Amino acid sequence: MTLQGGAPILILYAHPLSSYCWKVLTAFYELGMPFDYRLLAPEDTGTARELHALWPIGRFPVLRDEGRTIAESSVIIEYIDLRHGGPLHLLPADPAAALDVRMRDRFFDNYVMTPMQAIVFNRIRPAHARDPYGVAQARTLIDTAYRWLDGEMETRLWAAGARFSLADCAAAPALSYADRVQPMAGRFPHLAAYLARLTARPSFARVLKEAEPYADMFPQE
């Protein structure tokens, strides 16, 4: 598929409730990148088959660009940031500053997103296969991450400083979902204020709005 004038369109395979897909969608909307959104909705098995043909691992999101397949959310964001070539960038040009952004991106993925997913996935297991000990460990890790982040966000507007970055694209879905399973309000005020800024950011607000029709798919206790 191409834009008017023959410019190629990126194709993104993404699930409407996936936290990692939300991360990449936030980056696309932040940069104003045109793309073809191949929604991995439950009723559309054809799109899922396309995805598996491109990426046998079957995880999402996956980006397709003129015959090239790019997987992993952080890599996809860095790829479109380089390809975009406009005035807005999600990684700073300074290598040291870029390392700080990447570290915080990994922090949100590994210490907020991953334990949050452990709690959510435990909810959809059969009762006999549930793991209370693993859930308790996940909750402890989330609280440890919250505590560190609350101190960091006391003096920061965005995760890596004054500018919205890759780290914030990771933070938005991680914190939004984590707050549903382990609320931070009343305990971590600086972090809660940061989450409110993320939720109000037009790029992430759009992601949340688009996910609303699928909200009942989120597993409850």
Rosetta silent file (secondary structure, phi, psi, omega in degrees, C-alpha in Angstrom):
SEQUENCE: MTLQGGAPILILYAHPLSSYCWKVLTAFYELGMPFDYRLLAPEDTGTARELHALWPIGRFPVLRDEGRTIAESSVIIEYIDLRHGGPLHLLPADPAAALDVRMRDRFFDNYVMTPMQAIVFNRIRPAHARDPYGVAQARTLIDTAYRWLDGEMETRLWAAGARFSLADCAAAPALSYADRVQPMAGRFPHLAAYLARLTARPSFARVLKEAEPYADMFPQE
SCORE:     score description
SCORE:     0.000 S_00000001
   1 L     0.000  142.416 -177.610    0.000    0.000    0.000 S_00000001
   2 E  -132.750  156.358  172.286    1.300    3.470   -0.809 S_00000001
   3 L   -74.185  165.994  172.349    0.525    7.072   -0.060 S_00000001
   4 L   -60.151  136.017 -177.609   -0.584    9.445   -2.759 S_00000001
   5 L    95.524   -3.782  174.285    2.460   10.309   -4.824 S_00000001
   6 L    92.336   -0.499  178.753    3.961    6.832   -4.520 S_00000001
   7 L   -69.940  134.465 -177.056    5.574    7.084   -1.076 S_00000001
   8 E   -69.827  148.786  175.853    5.511    3.679    0.655 S_00000001
   9 L  -105.336  136.719  173.063    3.371    3.122    3.740 S_00000001
  10 E   -71.621  145.424  177.698    4.653    1.172    6.714 S_00000001
  11 E  -113.255  123.313 -179.499    2.496   -1.789    7.736 S_00000001
  12 E  -116.235  123.135  173.793    2.062   -2.399   11.456 S_00000001
  13 E   -95.317  119.317 -173.685    0.564   -5.601   12.848 S_00000001
  14 E  -148.816  146.820  177.175   -0.766   -4.836   16.309 S_00000001
  15 L   -94.133  140.625 -173.215   -3.254   -6.132   18.862 S_00000001
  16 L   -66.053  -19.885 -178.797   -5.706   -3.565   20.284 S_00000001
  17 L  -114.986   -0.279 -178.033   -4.941   -4.371   23.941 S_00000001
  18 L   -70.347  128.601  179.612   -1.267   -5.333   23.801 S_00000001
  19 H   -62.597  -38.147  179.814    0.907   -3.098   25.982 S_00000001
  20 H   -71.646  -30.919  174.454    3.843   -3.429   23.579 S_00000001
  21 H   -69.821  -39.469  175.548    1.603   -2.512   20.648 S_00000001
  22 H   -58.011  -39.771  179.594    0.397    0.529   22.589 S_00000001
  23 H   -58.591  -47.729 -178.264    4.037    1.500   23.024 S_00000001
  24 H   -71.669  -40.789  178.166    4.687    1.457   19.277 S_00000001
  25 H   -60.322  -39.590  176.746    1.374    3.097   18.383 S_00000001
  26 H   -58.509  -42.046  178.762    2.193    5.950   20.754 S_00000001
  27 H   -65.021  -43.791  178.312    5.459    6.475   18.882 S_00000001
  28 H   -58.701  -47.131 -177.785    3.735    6.436   15.486 S_00000001
  29 H   -69.723  -34.616  178.264    1.172    9.001   16.605 S_00000001
  30 H   -63.307  -41.672 -177.718    3.803   11.128   18.320 S_00000001
  31 H   -84.836  -11.895 -177.824    5.879   11.309   15.132 S_00000001
  32 L    68.941   32.285 -178.565    2.874   11.672   12.840 S_00000001
  33 L   -80.476  129.305  173.332    4.029    8.720   10.746 S_00000001
  34 L   -72.661  140.376  178.854    1.552    7.396    8.148 S_00000001
  35 E  -159.322  160.177  176.107    1.045    3.645    8.368 S_00000001
  36 E   -97.060  113.449 -175.493   -1.339    0.838    7.524 S_00000001
  37 E   -89.127  106.073  176.298   -2.727   -0.518   10.800 S_00000001
  38 E   -92.409   97.082 -173.311   -3.334   -4.271   10.490 S_00000001
  39 E   -76.639  123.904  178.599   -5.460   -4.850   13.560 S_00000001
  40 L   -87.575   64.481  179.854   -5.096   -8.273   15.146 S_00000001
  41 L   -80.679  152.201 -177.079   -8.705   -8.346   16.302 S_00000001
  42 L   -56.729  -32.376 -175.920  -10.229  -11.655   17.480 S_00000001
  43 L   -82.750   -4.239 -175.212  -12.673  -11.730   14.558 S_00000001
  44 L  -114.469   85.414 -178.352   -9.937  -11.301   11.909 S_00000001
  45 H   -74.805  -22.675 -179.690   -8.010  -14.561   11.574 S_00000001
  46 H   -63.864  -39.922  178.834   -6.612  -13.579    8.191 S_00000001
  47 H   -65.455  -38.656  177.606   -4.446  -10.827    9.694 S_00000001
  48 H   -62.736  -38.352  177.903   -3.086  -13.273   12.265 S_00000001
  49 H   -66.272  -39.915  175.561   -2.096  -15.649    9.464 S_00000001
  50 H   -57.635  -46.188 -178.855   -0.301  -12.801    7.683 S_00000001
  51 H   -60.132  -47.603 -178.054    1.616  -12.031   10.858 S_00000001
  52 H   -65.405  -31.365  176.915    2.703  -15.639   11.415 S_00000001
  53 H   -67.137  -33.305  179.627    3.858  -15.906    7.816 S_00000001
  54 H   -83.598  -35.316 -172.187    6.103  -12.892    8.358 S_00000001
  55 L  -141.670   91.087 -173.864    7.190  -13.660   11.909 S_00000001
  56 L   -58.809  -21.221  176.824    6.820  -17.308   12.996 S_00000001
  57 L   -60.203  -31.952  174.934    7.393  -16.363   16.652 S_00000001
  58 L    81.713   -0.247  178.964    3.888  -14.917   16.471 S_00000001
  59 L   -82.943  158.505 -179.629    4.476  -12.091   18.963 S_00000001
  60 L  -134.084  158.408    9.798    3.421   -8.550   18.226 S_00000001
  61 L   -80.803  162.182  173.478    3.844   -5.789   17.237 S_00000001
  62 E  -135.713  136.489  179.882    5.580   -6.448   13.921 S_00000001
  63 E  -110.272  138.840  176.225    6.473   -3.818   11.346 S_00000001
  64 E  -120.387  126.909 -178.157    6.737   -4.414    7.610 S_00000001
  65 E  -138.859  103.196  176.436    8.600   -1.903    5.457 S_00000001
  66 L    48.630   52.134  176.657    9.192   -2.544    1.750 S_00000001
  67 L    88.560   -5.029 -179.758    9.938   -6.234    2.173 S_00000001
  68 E  -105.131  135.473  178.835   11.724   -5.901    5.507 S_00000001
  69 E  -106.806  126.834 -179.926   10.250   -7.308    8.733 S_00000001
  70 E  -122.089  126.684  178.825   11.099   -5.592   12.017 S_00000001
  71 E  -117.779  169.562 -179.639   10.090   -7.055   15.377 S_00000001
  72 L    77.745  123.100 -169.978   10.431   -5.973   19.029 S_00000001
  73 H   -58.221  -45.472 -178.923    8.809   -2.742   20.152 S_00000001
  74 H   -64.180  -39.614  179.481   11.953   -0.782   21.065 S_00000001
  75 H   -66.934  -41.180  178.132   13.626   -1.721   17.787 S_00000001
  76 H   -60.299  -44.134 -178.758   10.531   -0.750   15.807 S_00000001
  77 H   -65.534  -42.630  177.822   10.447    2.670   17.487 S_00000001
  78 H   -63.621  -36.893 -179.800   14.135    3.294   16.865 S_00000001
  79 H   -63.179  -49.779 -178.192   13.631    2.220   13.251 S_00000001
  80 H   -70.436  -28.277  177.352   10.764    4.625   12.575 S_00000001
  81 H   -65.377  -40.852  176.954   12.578    7.376   14.468 S_00000001
  82 H   -69.796  -40.828 -175.395   15.543    7.014   12.109 S_00000001
  83 H   -72.954  -29.500 -175.082   13.326    6.626    9.049 S_00000001
  84 H   -60.031  -49.295  173.789   11.087    9.560    9.897 S_00000001
  85 L    66.373   14.373 -179.220   13.860   12.078    9.332 S_00000001
  86 L   -96.873 -164.715 -177.578   11.719   15.014   10.434 S_00000001
  87 L   -74.416  -19.805 -178.973   12.106   17.611   13.169 S_00000001
  88 L   -98.755  136.913  177.288   10.743   15.315   15.878 S_00000001
  89 L  -140.900  147.423 -178.608   12.780   12.430   17.270 S_00000001
  90 L   -98.489   -3.767  170.154   12.212   10.017   20.119 S_00000001
  91 L  -127.516  135.829  178.554   15.920    9.484   20.792 S_00000001
  92 L   -70.268  154.762  179.897   18.347   12.345   21.339 S_00000001
  93 L   -71.396  -29.862 -179.701   21.283   12.772   18.993 S_00000001
  94 L   -69.499  124.605 -175.518   23.739   12.875   21.891 S_00000001
  95 H   -60.126  -39.631 -179.496   24.920    9.271   22.526 S_00000001
  96 H   -66.277  -42.225  178.193   25.089    9.644   26.314 S_00000001
  97 H   -66.490  -36.311  178.159   21.597   11.103   26.479 S_00000001
  98 H   -64.726  -35.952  177.181   20.349    8.348   24.164 S_00000001
  99 H   -63.107  -39.842  178.362   21.754    5.722   26.530 S_00000001
 100 H   -63.325  -41.591  177.417   19.746    7.226   29.394 S_00000001
 101 H   -62.357  -45.309 -179.308   16.578    7.047   27.286 S_00000001
 102 H   -64.666  -39.037  178.656   17.290    3.421   26.356 S_00000001
 103 H   -60.894  -43.534 -179.252   17.977    2.475   29.977 S_00000001
 104 H   -70.277  -34.512  172.555   14.639    3.900   31.070 S_00000001
 105 H   -57.799  -46.873  179.510   12.899    2.189   28.167 S_00000001
 106 H   -66.781  -35.090  178.889   14.310   -1.124   29.387 S_00000001
 107 H   -60.264  -49.181 -179.137   13.347   -0.268   32.978 S_00000001
 108 H   -63.977  -40.207  179.435    9.691    0.195   32.076 S_00000001
 109 H   -66.901  -45.445 -171.015    9.637   -2.963   29.952 S_00000001
 110 H   -84.815  -34.314 -170.755   11.475   -5.208   32.396 S_00000001
 111 H  -112.164   -4.963  172.471   10.426   -3.938   35.829 S_00000001
 112 H  -121.170  -55.517 -176.419    6.903   -2.608   35.233 S_00000001
 113 H   -63.868  -47.719 -175.495    5.534   -4.187   32.044 S_00000001
 114 H   -64.005  -50.024  177.918    6.858   -7.716   32.647 S_00000001
 115 H   -66.157  -32.570  175.222    5.611   -8.143   36.251 S_00000001
 116 H   -59.946  -44.464 -179.910    2.295   -6.497   35.307 S_00000001
 117 H   -64.525  -34.670  178.276    1.864   -9.090   32.557 S_00000001
 118 H   -61.019  -39.857  178.921    2.678  -11.893   35.007 S_00000001
 119 H   -67.686  -45.146 -178.010   -0.240  -10.773   37.185 S_00000001
 120 H   -66.921  -45.398 -179.006   -2.632  -10.436   34.234 S_00000001
 121 H   -63.811  -31.359  178.487   -1.643  -13.737   32.617 S_00000001
 122 H   -63.352  -30.273 -179.287   -2.126  -15.489   35.943 S_00000001
 123 H   -67.101  -28.436 -176.034   -5.767  -14.404   35.883 S_00000001
 124 L   -96.678    2.202  174.940   -6.465  -16.294   32.671 S_00000001
 125 L   -75.816  155.337  169.895   -4.858  -19.551   33.788 S_00000001
 126 L   -59.169  149.599 -175.351   -7.012  -22.460   34.967 S_00000001
 127 H   -53.003  -39.542 -175.785   -7.500  -22.276   38.737 S_00000001
 128 H   -71.773  -15.571 -176.453   -5.274  -25.313   39.358 S_00000001
 129 H  -104.518    5.215 -177.583   -2.368  -23.730   37.425 S_00000001
 130 L   -72.588  156.882 -170.273   -2.324  -20.333   39.111 S_00000001
 131 L  -128.283   81.701 -179.133    0.822  -19.122   40.821 S_00000001
 132 H   -59.102  -37.643  179.865    0.187  -17.031   43.967 S_00000001
 133 H   -64.258  -44.337  178.683    3.894  -16.974   44.825 S_00000001
 134 H   -63.342  -37.582  178.075    4.818  -15.665   41.369 S_00000001
 135 H   -65.934  -41.150  178.104    2.107  -13.002   41.605 S_00000001
 136 H   -62.321  -41.059  176.343    3.408  -11.893   45.003 S_00000001
 137 H   -62.170  -41.651  179.465    6.916  -11.597   43.550 S_00000001
 138 H   -63.063  -41.925  179.564    5.552   -9.564   40.629 S_00000001
 139 H   -64.989  -38.370  177.470    3.735   -7.196   42.982 S_00000001
 140 H   -64.003  -41.639  179.367    6.886   -6.675   45.031 S_00000001
 141 H   -65.780  -41.108  178.319    8.866   -5.847   41.894 S_00000001
 142 H   -61.288  -44.667  179.888    6.220   -3.384   40.704 S_00000001
 143 H   -64.606  -36.827  176.403    6.242   -1.598   44.059 S_00000001
 144 H   -63.686  -42.599  177.285   10.041   -1.451   44.007 S_00000001
 145 H   -65.046  -43.546  177.356    9.899    0.044   40.526 S_00000001
 146 H   -55.382  -45.920 -175.631    7.185    2.498   41.592 S_00000001
 147 H   -62.033  -45.077  179.343    9.299    3.675   44.519 S_00000001
 148 H   -65.793  -44.181 -178.877   12.351    4.364   42.371 S_00000001
 149 H   -65.200  -35.834  179.197   10.297    6.037   39.657 S_00000001
 150 H   -60.962  -40.594  176.193    8.457    8.220   42.159 S_00000001
 151 H   -66.616  -40.595  179.329   11.773    9.664   43.277 S_00000001
 152 H   -64.426  -40.565 -173.798   12.917   10.152   39.699 S_00000001
 153 L   -81.925   -2.021  176.912    9.720   11.883   38.622 S_00000001
 154 L   -62.080  -31.184 -175.587    9.793   14.377   41.478 S_00000001
 155 L  -121.220   10.963 -176.611   12.002   16.649   39.340 S_00000001
 156 L  -119.437  145.530  172.020   11.247   15.467   35.787 S_00000001
 157 L   -81.761  -47.790  178.711    8.515   16.342   33.311 S_00000001
 158 E  -122.216  173.077 -168.544    9.091   13.215   31.198 S_00000001
 159 L   -57.902  -37.926 -177.326   10.930    9.974   31.887 S_00000001
 160 L  -111.164   17.810  177.373   14.327   11.118   30.590 S_00000001
 161 E   132.512 -135.089 -172.438   14.001   14.838   31.267 S_00000001
 162 L   -86.756  -15.358 -174.836   12.264   17.730   29.536 S_00000001
 163 L  -115.060  141.353  175.421   11.437   16.027   26.214 S_00000001
 164 L   -65.940  137.055 -172.494    9.035   13.201   25.394 S_00000001
 165 L  -146.211 -176.935  172.559   11.038   10.176   24.206 S_00000001
 166 H   -49.468  -39.837 -178.721   11.161    6.442   23.573 S_00000001
 167 H   -60.861  -37.100  179.139   11.185    6.007   27.357 S_00000001
 168 H   -72.900  -32.737  174.396    7.780    7.685   27.634 S_00000001
 169 H   -61.220  -36.224  176.384    6.391    5.485   24.859 S_00000001
 170 H   -74.654  -39.116 -176.474    7.354    2.530   27.061 S_00000001
 171 H   -65.257  -40.496 -171.995    6.136    4.162   30.262 S_00000001
 172 H   -56.604  -56.851  179.511    2.633    5.005   29.035 S_00000001
 173 H   -70.445  -36.420 -178.614    1.262    1.467   28.528 S_00000001
 174 H   -60.701  -49.488 -177.768    3.370   -0.059   31.305 S_00000001
 175 H   -73.083  -36.092  179.337    2.149    2.356   33.964 S_00000001
 176 H   -60.912  -46.091  178.936   -1.410    2.511   32.631 S_00000001
 177 H   -74.063  -40.755 -179.389   -1.823   -1.244   32.909 S_00000001
 178 H   -60.631  -37.624 -179.665    0.211   -1.604   36.110 S_00000001
 179 H   -65.155  -24.107  177.735   -1.992    0.973   37.808 S_00000001
 180 H   -73.200  -33.886 -176.717   -5.007   -1.221   37.040 S_00000001
 181 H   -98.582  -20.374  179.939   -3.551   -4.215   38.850 S_00000001
 182 L  -148.446   82.271 -174.105   -1.538   -2.337   41.514 S_00000001
 183 L   -56.831  141.697 -179.389   -2.814    1.233   41.993 S_00000001
 184 L  -102.404  -16.915 -175.214   -0.197    3.885   42.756 S_00000001
 185 L   -58.957  137.703  179.338   -2.499    6.753   43.820 S_00000001
 186 L    84.499  -13.036 -179.618   -2.013    7.903   47.397 S_00000001
 187 L  -116.797  -34.812 -176.291    1.326    6.113   47.663 S_00000001
 188 L  -132.922   77.966 -170.399    3.453    7.494   44.847 S_00000001
 189 H   -64.644  -36.352 -178.810    2.208   11.020   44.070 S_00000001
 190 H   -69.590  -37.929  178.152    4.976   12.062   41.651 S_00000001
 191 H   -70.104  -40.667  178.056    4.556    8.893   39.615 S_00000001
 192 H   -62.292  -38.576  178.044    0.765    9.231   39.608 S_00000001
 193 H   -66.405  -37.631  176.904    1.117   12.799   38.317 S_00000001
 194 H   -63.779  -43.969  177.801    3.433   11.551   35.572 S_00000001
 195 H   -60.412  -38.445  177.752    0.902    8.898   34.553 S_00000001
 196 H   -63.066  -38.035  177.215   -1.749   11.629   34.363 S_00000001
 197 H   -66.185  -41.123  178.138    0.492   13.605   31.993 S_00000001
 198 H   -62.171  -44.330 -177.783    1.016   10.516   29.850 S_00000001
 199 H   -64.334  -31.321  179.588   -2.713    9.799   29.709 S_00000001
 200 H   -84.045  -13.898  179.838   -3.393   13.379   28.612 S_00000001
 201 L   -62.811  128.606 -174.373   -0.709   13.310   25.904 S_00000001
 202 H   -54.442  -37.725 -178.842   -2.571   13.335   22.550 S_00000001
 203 H   -63.664  -46.101 -178.558   -0.585   10.414   21.120 S_00000001
 204 H   -78.341  -33.365  175.426   -1.332    8.083   24.035 S_00000001
 205 H   -58.546  -37.291  177.804   -4.862    9.421   24.520 S_00000001
 206 H   -65.401  -42.125  178.132   -5.541    8.325   20.939 S_00000001
 207 H   -59.227  -46.483 -179.573   -4.206    4.831   21.686 S_00000001
 208 H   -62.929  -40.445 -179.962   -6.494    4.549   24.718 S_00000001
 209 H   -63.481  -43.597 -179.441   -9.492    5.780   22.738 S_00000001
 210 H   -66.295  -24.914 -178.466   -8.923    3.246   19.959 S_00000001
 211 H   -84.575  -12.510 -174.067   -8.700    0.433   22.524 S_00000001
 212 H   -55.554  -40.503 -179.251  -12.030    1.242   24.182 S_00000001
 213 H   -63.291  -15.562 -176.755  -14.147   -1.130   22.028 S_00000001
 214 H  -109.422    9.020 -172.106  -12.004   -4.037   23.238 S_00000001
 215 H   -60.416  -31.312 -177.265  -11.815   -3.068   26.928 S_00000001
 216 H   -72.048   -6.485  176.387  -14.027   -5.945   28.072 S_00000001
 217 H   -79.266  -16.061 -178.106  -11.361   -8.386   26.859 S_00000001
 218 L   -69.236  124.558 -176.135   -9.056   -7.319   29.706 S_00000001
 219 L   -69.792  129.092  176.962   -9.082  -10.113   32.308 S_00000001
 220 L   -94.277  172.299  177.801  -10.445   -9.095   35.711 S_00000001
 221 L   -60.214    0.000    0.000   -9.784  -10.749   39.051 S_00000001
